CSV table of C-alpha atoms in Angstrom, one decimal:
chain,number,residue,atom,x,y,z
A,1,MET,CA,0.0,0.0,0.0
A,2,HIS,CA,2.8,2.4,0.8
A,3,GLU,CA,5.7,0.5,-0.9
A,4,GLN,CA,6.7,3.3,-3.3
A,5,GLU,CA,6.8,5.9,-0.4
A,6,VAL,CA,9.2,3.7,1.5
A,7,ALA,CA,11.4,3.2,-1.6
A,8,ASP,CA,11.4,6.9,-2.1
A,9,GLN,CA,12.7,7.4,1.4
A,10,LEU,CA,15.5,5.0,0.8
A,11,LYS,CA,16.4,6.7,-2.5
A,12,ALA,CA,16.4,10.1,-0.9
A,13,ALA,CA,18.7,8.8,1.9
A,14,GLY,CA,21.3,7.6,-0.7
A,15,VAL,CA,20.6,3.9,-0.4
A,16,ASP,CA,22.1,2.1,-3.4
A,17,MET,CA,21.8,-1.6,-2.5
A,18,VAL,CA,19.1,-3.7,-0.8
A,19,VAL,CA,19.9,-7.1,0.7
A,20,SER,CA,16.7,-9.0,0.7
A,21,LEU,CA,14.9,-12.0,2.2
A,22,PRO,CA,11.2,-11.7,1.7
A,23,CYS,CA,8.3,-11.8,4.2
A,24,ASP,CA,4.7,-12.7,3.3
A,25,LYS,CA,3.6,-9.3,4.6
A,26,ASN,CA,5.9,-7.2,2.5
A,27,LYS,CA,5.9,-9.2,-0.8
A,28,GLY,CA,4.8,-6.2,-2.8
A,29,PHE,CA,7.8,-4.1,-1.4
A,30,THR,CA,10.1,-7.0,-2.1
A,31,ASP,CA,9.1,-7.0,-5.8
A,32,LEU,CA,9.3,-3.2,-6.0
A,33,VAL,CA,12.9,-2.9,-4.7
A,34,HIS,CA,14.1,-5.2,-7.5
A,35,HIS,CA,13.0,-2.5,-9.9
A,36,CYS,CA,14.5,0.4,-7.9
A,37,PHE,CA,17.8,-0.8,-6.5
A,38,ARG,CA,20.6,-3.2,-6.9
A,39,VAL,CA,19.3,-6.2,-4.9
A,40,VAL,CA,21.3,-9.1,-3.4
A,41,ASP,CA,18.9,-12.0,-2.6
A,42,ILE,CA,20.0,-14.0,0.4
A,43,THR,CA,18.8,-17.3,1.9
A,44,ARG,CA,19.7,-16.6,5.6
A,45,GLU,CA,19.7,-13.2,7.3
A,46,GLU,CA,23.1,-13.6,9.0
A,47,ASP,CA,24.9,-13.6,5.6
A,48,GLY,CA,23.3,-10.2,4.9
A,49,VAL,CA,25.2,-8.7,7.8
A,50,GLY,CA,28.5,-9.6,6.2
A,51,ILE,CA,27.4,-8.6,2.7
A,52,CYS,CA,26.3,-5.2,4.0
A,53,ALA,CA,29.5,-4.7,5.9
A,54,GLY,CA,31.6,-5.5,2.8
A,55,ALA,CA,29.5,-3.1,0.7
A,56,TYR,CA,29.8,-0.3,3.3
A,57,LEU,CA,33.6,-0.7,3.4
A,58,MET,CA,33.7,0.0,-0.3
A,59,GLY,CA,31.6,3.2,0.1
A,60,ALA,CA,28.1,1.8,-0.8
A,61,ARG,CA,25.0,2.5,1.3
A,62,PRO,CA,23.1,-0.8,1.7
A,63,VAL,CA,20.1,-1.7,3.7
A,64,MET,CA,18.5,-5.0,4.6
A,65,SER,CA,14.9,-5.9,4.0
A,66,ILE,CA,13.8,-8.9,6.0
A,67,GLN,CA,11.1,-10.4,8.2
A,68,SER,CA,11.6,-9.4,11.9
A,69,SER,CA,12.1,-12.9,13.1
A,70,GLY,CA,15.4,-12.9,11.1
A,71,ILE,CA,16.8,-10.6,13.7
A,72,GLY,CA,17.2,-13.6,15.9
A,73,ASN,CA,19.3,-15.3,13.3
A,74,MET,CA,21.7,-12.4,12.9
A,75,LEU,CA,22.1,-10.9,16.4
A,76,ASN,CA,25.6,-12.2,17.0
A,77,ALA,CA,26.9,-11.0,13.7
A,78,MET,CA,25.3,-7.6,14.3
A,79,MET,CA,27.2,-7.3,17.5
A,80,SER,CA,30.5,-9.0,16.8
A,81,LEU,CA,30.9,-7.5,13.3
A,82,THR,CA,28.8,-4.4,12.7
A,83,ALA,CA,28.8,-3.0,16.2
A,84,CYS,CA,32.4,-4.1,17.0
A,85,TYR,CA,33.8,-2.4,13.9
A,86,ARG,CA,31.3,0.6,14.4
A,87,MET,CA,29.8,0.3,11.0
A,88,PRO,CA,26.3,1.3,10.0
A,89,LEU,CA,23.6,-1.3,9.3
A,90,VAL,CA,19.9,-0.4,8.6
A,91,ILE,CA,17.4,-3.2,8.8
A,92,LEU,CA,13.9,-2.7,7.4
A,93,ALA,CA,12.0,-5.5,9.3
A,94,SER,CA,8.5,-6.5,8.4
A,95,TRP,CA,7.2,-6.8,12.0
A,96,ARG,CA,5.5,-10.1,12.7
A,97,GLY,CA,3.7,-11.1,15.9
A,98,VAL,CA,1.8,-7.9,16.1
A,99,ASP,CA,-1.4,-6.4,14.5
A,100,ASP,CA,-3.6,-9.4,15.0
A,101,GLU,CA,-1.0,-11.9,14.0
A,102,LYS,CA,-2.6,-15.2,13.0
A,103,ILE,CA,0.5,-17.5,13.3
A,104,GLU,CA,1.2,-18.5,16.9
A,105,ALA,CA,4.9,-19.2,16.3
A,106,GLN,CA,5.5,-15.6,15.2
A,107,LYS,CA,4.6,-14.2,18.6
A,108,PRO,CA,7.0,-15.4,21.3
A,109,PHE,CA,10.1,-13.8,19.7
A,110,ASN,CA,8.8,-11.0,17.6
A,111,THR,CA,6.7,-9.3,20.3
A,112,ARG,CA,9.8,-8.9,22.4
A,113,ILE,CA,12.0,-7.4,19.7
A,114,PRO,CA,11.9,-3.7,21.0
A,115,GLU,CA,12.9,-4.9,24.5
A,116,LEU,CA,15.7,-7.1,23.0
A,117,LEU,CA,17.1,-4.2,21.0
A,118,ARG,CA,17.2,-2.0,24.0
A,119,VAL,CA,19.3,-4.5,25.8
A,120,TYR,CA,21.9,-4.3,23.0
A,121,ASP,CA,21.6,-0.5,22.6
A,122,ILE,CA,20.4,-0.9,19.1
A,123,ASP,CA,18.3,2.0,17.7
A,124,CYS,CA,14.7,1.0,17.0
A,125,THR,CA,12.1,2.9,15.0
A,126,ASP,CA,8.4,1.8,15.0
A,127,VAL,CA,6.5,2.7,11.8
A,128,GLU,CA,2.8,2.2,12.2
A,129,SER,CA,1.1,4.8,10.1
A,130,PRO,CA,1.8,6.6,6.8
A,131,ASP,CA,2.8,9.9,8.5
A,132,GLN,CA,5.7,8.0,10.1
A,133,ILE,CA,7.3,6.9,6.8
A,134,PRO,CA,9.8,9.8,6.8
A,135,LEU,CA,11.3,8.2,10.0
A,136,ILE,CA,12.7,5.5,7.6
A,137,GLY,CA,14.9,8.1,5.8
A,138,LYS,CA,15.9,9.6,9.1
A,139,ALA,CA,16.9,6.1,10.4
A,140,VAL,CA,19.1,5.6,7.4
A,141,GLU,CA,20.8,9.0,7.7
A,142,ASP,CA,21.4,8.6,11.4
A,143,ALA,CA,22.8,5.2,11.1
A,144,TYR,CA,25.3,6.2,8.4
A,145,ARG,CA,26.2,9.4,10.2
A,146,ASP,CA,26.9,7.7,13.5
A,147,GLY,CA,28.1,4.3,12.4
A,148,ARG,CA,25.3,2.5,14.3
A,149,ILE,CA,22.8,-0.3,13.8
A,150,SER,CA,19.2,0.9,13.2
A,151,VAL,CA,16.2,-1.4,13.0
A,152,VAL,CA,13.0,-0.1,11.5
A,153,LEU,CA,10.0,-2.2,12.5
A,154,ILE,CA,7.3,-1.8,9.9
A,155,HIS,CA,3.8,-2.8,11.0
A,156,PRO,CA,2.0,-5.2,8.6
A,157,LYS,CA,-0.9,-2.8,8.3
A,158,MET,CA,1.5,-0.4,6.6
A,159,TRP,CA,1.6,-2.8,3.7
A,160,GLY,CA,-2.2,-3.5,3.7
A,161,ARG,CA,-3.0,-6.6,1.7
A,162,SER,CA,0.4,-6.7,0.0
A,163,GLU,CA,0.3,-8.4,-3.3
A,164,ARG,CA,2.9,-9.6,-5.8
A,165,THR,CA,3.4,-7.5,-8.8
A,166,ASP,CA,3.0,-9.2,-12.2
A,167,LEU,CA,6.0,-11.3,-12.7
A,168,ASP,CA,7.0,-13.5,-15.6
A,169,TYR,CA,9.1,-16.4,-14.2
A,170,PRO,CA,12.0,-17.2,-16.5
A,171,SER,CA,12.3,-20.7,-17.7
A,172,ARG,CA,14.1,-23.2,-15.4
A,173,GLU,CA,15.1,-25.5,-18.3
A,174,ARG,CA,18.8,-26.1,-18.4
A,175,THR,CA,21.3,-28.9,-18.7
A,176,VAL,CA,23.0,-29.8,-15.4
A,177,SER,CA,26.3,-31.7,-15.8
A,178,LEU,CA,28.1,-32.5,-12.5
A,179,ASN,CA,30.5,-35.3,-12.4
A,180,VAL,CA,32.9,-35.1,-9.5
A,181,GLU,CA,35.4,-37.9,-9.3
A,182,LYS,CA,38.5,-37.3,-7.4
A,183,ARG,CA,40.7,-38.9,-4.8
A,184,ILE,CA,41.3,-36.9,-1.7
A,185,CYS,CA,44.9,-37.5,-0.7
A,186,GLN,CA,46.4,-37.2,2.8
A,187,PRO,CA,47.4,-33.5,3.3
A,188,THR,CA,50.9,-32.4,4.2
A,189,MET,CA,50.7,-28.6,3.8
A,190,THR,CA,50.0,-26.4,6.8
A,191,ARG,CA,47.5,-23.5,6.8
A,192,LEU,CA,50.4,-21.0,7.2
A,193,GLU,CA,52.2,-22.4,4.2
A,194,ALA,CA,49.0,-22.1,2.1
A,195,ILE,CA,48.3,-18.6,3.3
A,196,ALA,CA,51.9,-17.5,2.7
A,197,ALA,CA,51.7,-18.9,-0.8
A,198,MET,CA,48.5,-17.0,-1.5
A,199,MET,CA,49.9,-13.8,-0.1
A,200,GLY,CA,52.8,-14.1,-2.4
A,201,THR,CA,50.4,-13.6,-5.3
A,202,VAL,CA,48.8,-10.5,-3.9
A,203,GLU,CA,49.3,-7.2,-5.7
A,204,ASP,CA,49.2,-3.7,-4.4
A,205,GLY,CA,45.5,-3.0,-5.1
A,206,ASP,CA,44.2,-6.5,-4.1
A,207,ILE,CA,41.9,-6.9,-1.1
A,208,VAL,CA,42.3,-9.8,1.3
A,209,VAL,CA,39.6,-10.7,3.8
A,210,SER,CA,40.5,-13.3,6.5
A,211,ASN,CA,38.4,-15.4,8.8
A,212,ILE,CA,38.4,-15.1,12.5
A,213,GLY,CA,41.0,-16.7,14.8
A,214,VAL,CA,44.2,-18.3,13.4
A,215,PRO,CA,43.6,-17.6,9.7
A,216,SER,CA,43.6,-13.8,10.3
A,217,LYS,CA,46.7,-14.1,12.6
A,218,GLU,CA,48.5,-16.1,9.9
A,219,VAL,CA,47.5,-13.7,7.1
A,220,CYS,CA,48.9,-10.8,9.3
A,221,ALA,CA,52.1,-12.8,10.0
A,222,SER,CA,52.6,-13.5,6.3
A,223,ASP,CA,52.1,-9.9,5.1
A,224,ASP,CA,50.4,-7.3,7.2
A,225,ARG,CA,49.0,-4.6,4.8
A,226,PRO,CA,46.3,-2.0,5.1
A,227,LEU,CA,44.1,-3.7,2.4
A,228,ASN,CA,43.9,-6.8,4.6
A,229,PHE,CA,40.5,-6.9,6.5
A,230,TYR,CA,41.1,-9.0,9.6
A,231,MET,CA,38.0,-10.4,11.2
A,232,LEU,CA,37.9,-10.5,15.0
A,233,GLY,CA,34.5,-12.2,15.4
A,234,SER,CA,31.4,-13.3,13.4
A,235,TYR,CA,31.9,-17.0,12.6
A,236,THR,CA,30.8,-17.8,9.0
A,237,GLN,CA,30.9,-14.2,7.8
A,238,ALA,CA,34.3,-14.0,6.0
A,239,THR,CA,33.0,-15.0,2.6
A,240,PRO,CA,29.8,-12.8,2.9
A,241,ILE,CA,32.0,-9.8,3.7
A,242,ALA,CA,34.3,-10.5,0.7
A,243,LEU,CA,31.2,-11.0,-1.5
A,244,GLY,CA,29.8,-7.6,-0.4
A,245,ILE,CA,33.2,-6.0,-1.2
A,246,ALA,CA,33.6,-7.7,-4.6
A,247,LEU,CA,30.1,-6.6,-5.7
A,248,CYS,CA,31.2,-2.9,-5.2
A,249,THR,CA,34.7,-2.9,-6.8
A,250,ASP,CA,36.7,-4.1,-9.8
A,251,ARG,CA,39.7,-4.9,-7.5
A,252,ARG,CA,40.6,-8.5,-7.0
A,253,VAL,CA,39.2,-9.8,-3.7
A,254,ILE,CA,40.6,-12.9,-2.0
A,255,VAL,CA,39.0,-14.4,1.1
A,256,VAL,CA,40.7,-16.9,3.4
A,257,ASP,CA,37.9,-19.0,4.8
A,258,GLY,CA,37.7,-22.5,6.4
A,259,ASP,CA,35.8,-25.6,5.5
A,260,GLY,CA,34.0,-25.6,8.8
A,261,SER,CA,33.0,-21.9,8.4
A,262,LEU,CA,31.8,-22.4,4.8
A,263,LEU,CA,29.8,-25.6,5.8
A,264,GLY,CA,28.1,-23.5,8.5
A,265,SER,CA,27.2,-20.7,6.0
A,266,SER,CA,24.3,-20.3,3.5
A,267,VAL,CA,26.4,-18.1,1.2
A,268,PHE,CA,27.1,-20.5,-1.7
A,269,PRO,CA,23.7,-20.0,-3.4
A,270,VAL,CA,24.1,-16.2,-3.0
A,271,ILE,CA,27.5,-16.4,-4.7
A,272,ALA,CA,26.1,-18.6,-7.4
A,273,GLY,CA,23.4,-16.0,-8.1
A,274,GLU,CA,26.0,-13.1,-8.3
A,275,MET,CA,29.2,-14.9,-9.5
A,276,PRO,CA,31.5,-11.8,-9.3
A,277,SER,CA,34.5,-12.4,-11.5
A,278,ASN,CA,36.9,-10.7,-9.1
A,279,LEU,CA,36.2,-13.0,-6.1
A,280,THR,CA,38.5,-15.9,-5.2
A,281,ILE,CA,37.8,-18.0,-2.1
A,282,LEU,CA,40.8,-19.7,-0.5
A,283,CYS,CA,39.3,-22.5,1.5
A,284,VAL,CA,41.8,-23.9,3.9
A,285,ASP,CA,40.4,-27.4,4.4
A,286,ASN,CA,41.6,-29.3,7.4
A,287,GLY,CA,38.4,-31.1,8.3
A,288,THR,CA,38.4,-29.5,11.7
A,289,PHE,CA,37.5,-26.4,13.6
A,290,GLY,CA,41.0,-25.1,13.6
A,291,SER,CA,40.9,-22.0,15.8
A,292,THR,CA,39.1,-23.7,18.6
A,293,GLY,CA,41.7,-26.5,18.9
A,294,ASN,CA,41.3,-28.6,15.7
A,295,GLN,CA,38.3,-30.6,16.8
A,296,ILE,CA,37.1,-32.8,14.0
A,297,ASN,CA,34.1,-31.3,12.2
A,298,PRO,CA,31.1,-33.5,11.2
A,299,ALA,CA,32.2,-33.5,7.5
A,300,TYR,CA,35.9,-34.6,8.2
A,301,ASP,CA,36.2,-37.6,6.0
A,302,ILE,CA,32.6,-37.6,4.6
A,303,VAL,CA,31.7,-34.4,2.8
A,304,ASP,CA,34.0,-32.7,0.3
A,305,ILE,CA,33.5,-29.0,0.5
A,306,GLY,CA,34.9,-28.6,-3.0
A,307,ALA,CA,32.2,-30.9,-4.4
A,308,VAL,CA,29.6,-28.8,-2.4
A,309,ALA,CA,30.8,-25.6,-4.1
A,310,GLN,CA,30.8,-27.3,-7.5
A,311,ALA,CA,27.2,-28.3,-7.0
A,312,PHE,CA,26.4,-24.6,-6.9
A,313,GLY,CA,28.3,-24.0,-10.1
A,314,ILE,CA,31.4,-22.5,-8.5
A,315,PRO,CA,34.7,-23.6,-10.2
A,316,VAL,CA,37.0,-25.4,-7.8
A,317,ASP,CA,40.7,-26.2,-7.8
A,318,THR,CA,41.8,-28.7,-5.2
A,319,VAL,CA,45.5,-28.3,-4.3
A,320,TYR,CA,48.0,-29.9,-1.9
A,321,ASP,CA,51.1,-27.7,-1.9
A,322,ALA,CA,52.2,-24.1,-1.9
A,323,GLN,CA,52.9,-24.0,-5.6
A,324,GLY,CA,49.4,-25.3,-6.3
A,325,VAL,CA,47.9,-22.6,-4.1
A,326,ALA,CA,49.9,-19.9,-5.9
A,327,ASP,CA,49.0,-21.2,-9.3
A,328,ALA,CA,45.3,-21.6,-8.6
A,329,VAL,CA,44.9,-18.2,-6.9
A,330,SER,CA,46.8,-16.5,-9.8
A,331,ARG,CA,44.3,-17.8,-12.3
A,332,GLY,CA,41.8,-15.2,-11.1
A,333,GLY,CA,38.1,-15.3,-11.9
A,334,MET,CA,35.4,-16.5,-9.6
A,335,ARG,CA,36.7,-19.7,-8.1
A,336,MET,CA,37.3,-21.6,-4.9
A,337,VAL,CA,40.8,-22.8,-4.2
A,338,GLN,CA,40.4,-25.8,-1.9
A,339,ALA,CA,43.8,-26.1,-0.2
A,340,MET,CA,44.0,-29.4,1.6
A,341,ILE,CA,45.9,-28.8,4.9
A,342,VAL,CA,46.8,-30.6,8.0
A,343,PRO,CA,45.1,-29.7,11.4
A,344,LYS,CA,47.9,-27.5,12.7
A,345,ASN,CA,48.0,-24.0,14.1
A,346,SER,CA,51.1,-21.8,14.0
A,347,ASP,CA,52.2,-19.7,16.8
A,348,ALA,CA,51.3,-16.5,14.9
A,349,LYS,CA,50.6,-13.6,17.3
A,350,ASN,CA,47.2,-12.0,17.9
A,351,ILE,CA,46.1,-9.2,15.7
A,352,SER,CA,47.4,-6.0,17.4
A,353,TYR,CA,44.8,-3.7,15.8
A,354,SER,CA,41.4,-2.9,17.3
A,355,ALA,CA,38.4,-3.4,15.1
A,356,VAL,CA,38.0,0.3,14.4
A,357,GLU,CA,41.7,0.6,13.5
A,358,ILE,CA,41.3,-2.3,11.1
A,359,ARG,CA,38.2,-0.6,9.6
A,360,ASP,CA,39.9,2.9,9.3
A,361,ARG,CA,43.2,1.8,7.8
A,362,PHE,CA,41.4,-0.5,5.3
A,363,MET,CA,39.0,2.3,4.2
A,364,GLY,CA,41.8,4.8,4.2
A,365,ALA,CA,43.9,2.6,1.9
A,366,LEU,CA,41.2,2.5,-0.6
């Protein structure tokens, strides 16, 4: 009912990207934004936090459009990534559980969201009537001015009986050819050796994003440079951050992620939908949760993360030594380099920079 007015507020506030996961109550708005903005469609809200962070680092002004229940899926990422690095994040949340909600399961979490947000000192704006629509633009401006998270809860009655716009679904006919036959050999390479080989290919303007814990420490030990974005928290968000960066630049973007982290993420279908040609994923695959003590993960000798990526249409190179890493990363293009490594952590030192220092020197170097 008021979809265009909300979109106009976003445009006036300089929004240039919408990260979207639809709600039944705002389906008309979800259709509209695809005509008005660059849209990244996600499958889990948490990945949107990383994508928005990466886009912001590159100077874009994204917002998320989700169902309010998704806030529960993304709260840790909001605090350990967005709030920790003092970045802005605006969430337009279709508020469920209120206004005569018919679905019982929507009520226990959603009705308590304002109280929850107060606990975490997150700005919350309640939009219940048309005269409050300008508050949406103000929320965007305030969040980007102050580097804060802002949640806008939009009542279902604002959308009225939201209906889909006319949409012609494209054909799904295609030929699928997936034949993965390979022998996984016993690894001998360490993570540090793989990372050092990758860093040896990095050129001055390239961007490197590294996962939390030991991977970031080993990237820093290999070659500490301002265009390295070290993660200090937010498990599973390394590749979403890199994706958000890659979508907003022509620079080469390399992300160091782990098999455990990637298996816990929902980012592969999002990457497959976008397929940025400047993104390379270095997956250091040790079959364990490395930074927490190399505990064997559930996929250790069962699931091949490379085959999982290939099933989504992502090209994969599986390599076993430093030269293989260097050669595969140097090929460029959208690909995942699956570096088979042993479960071993180096004694690399902790990152000496604060989250804000990492943010500022990265953005300054751009």
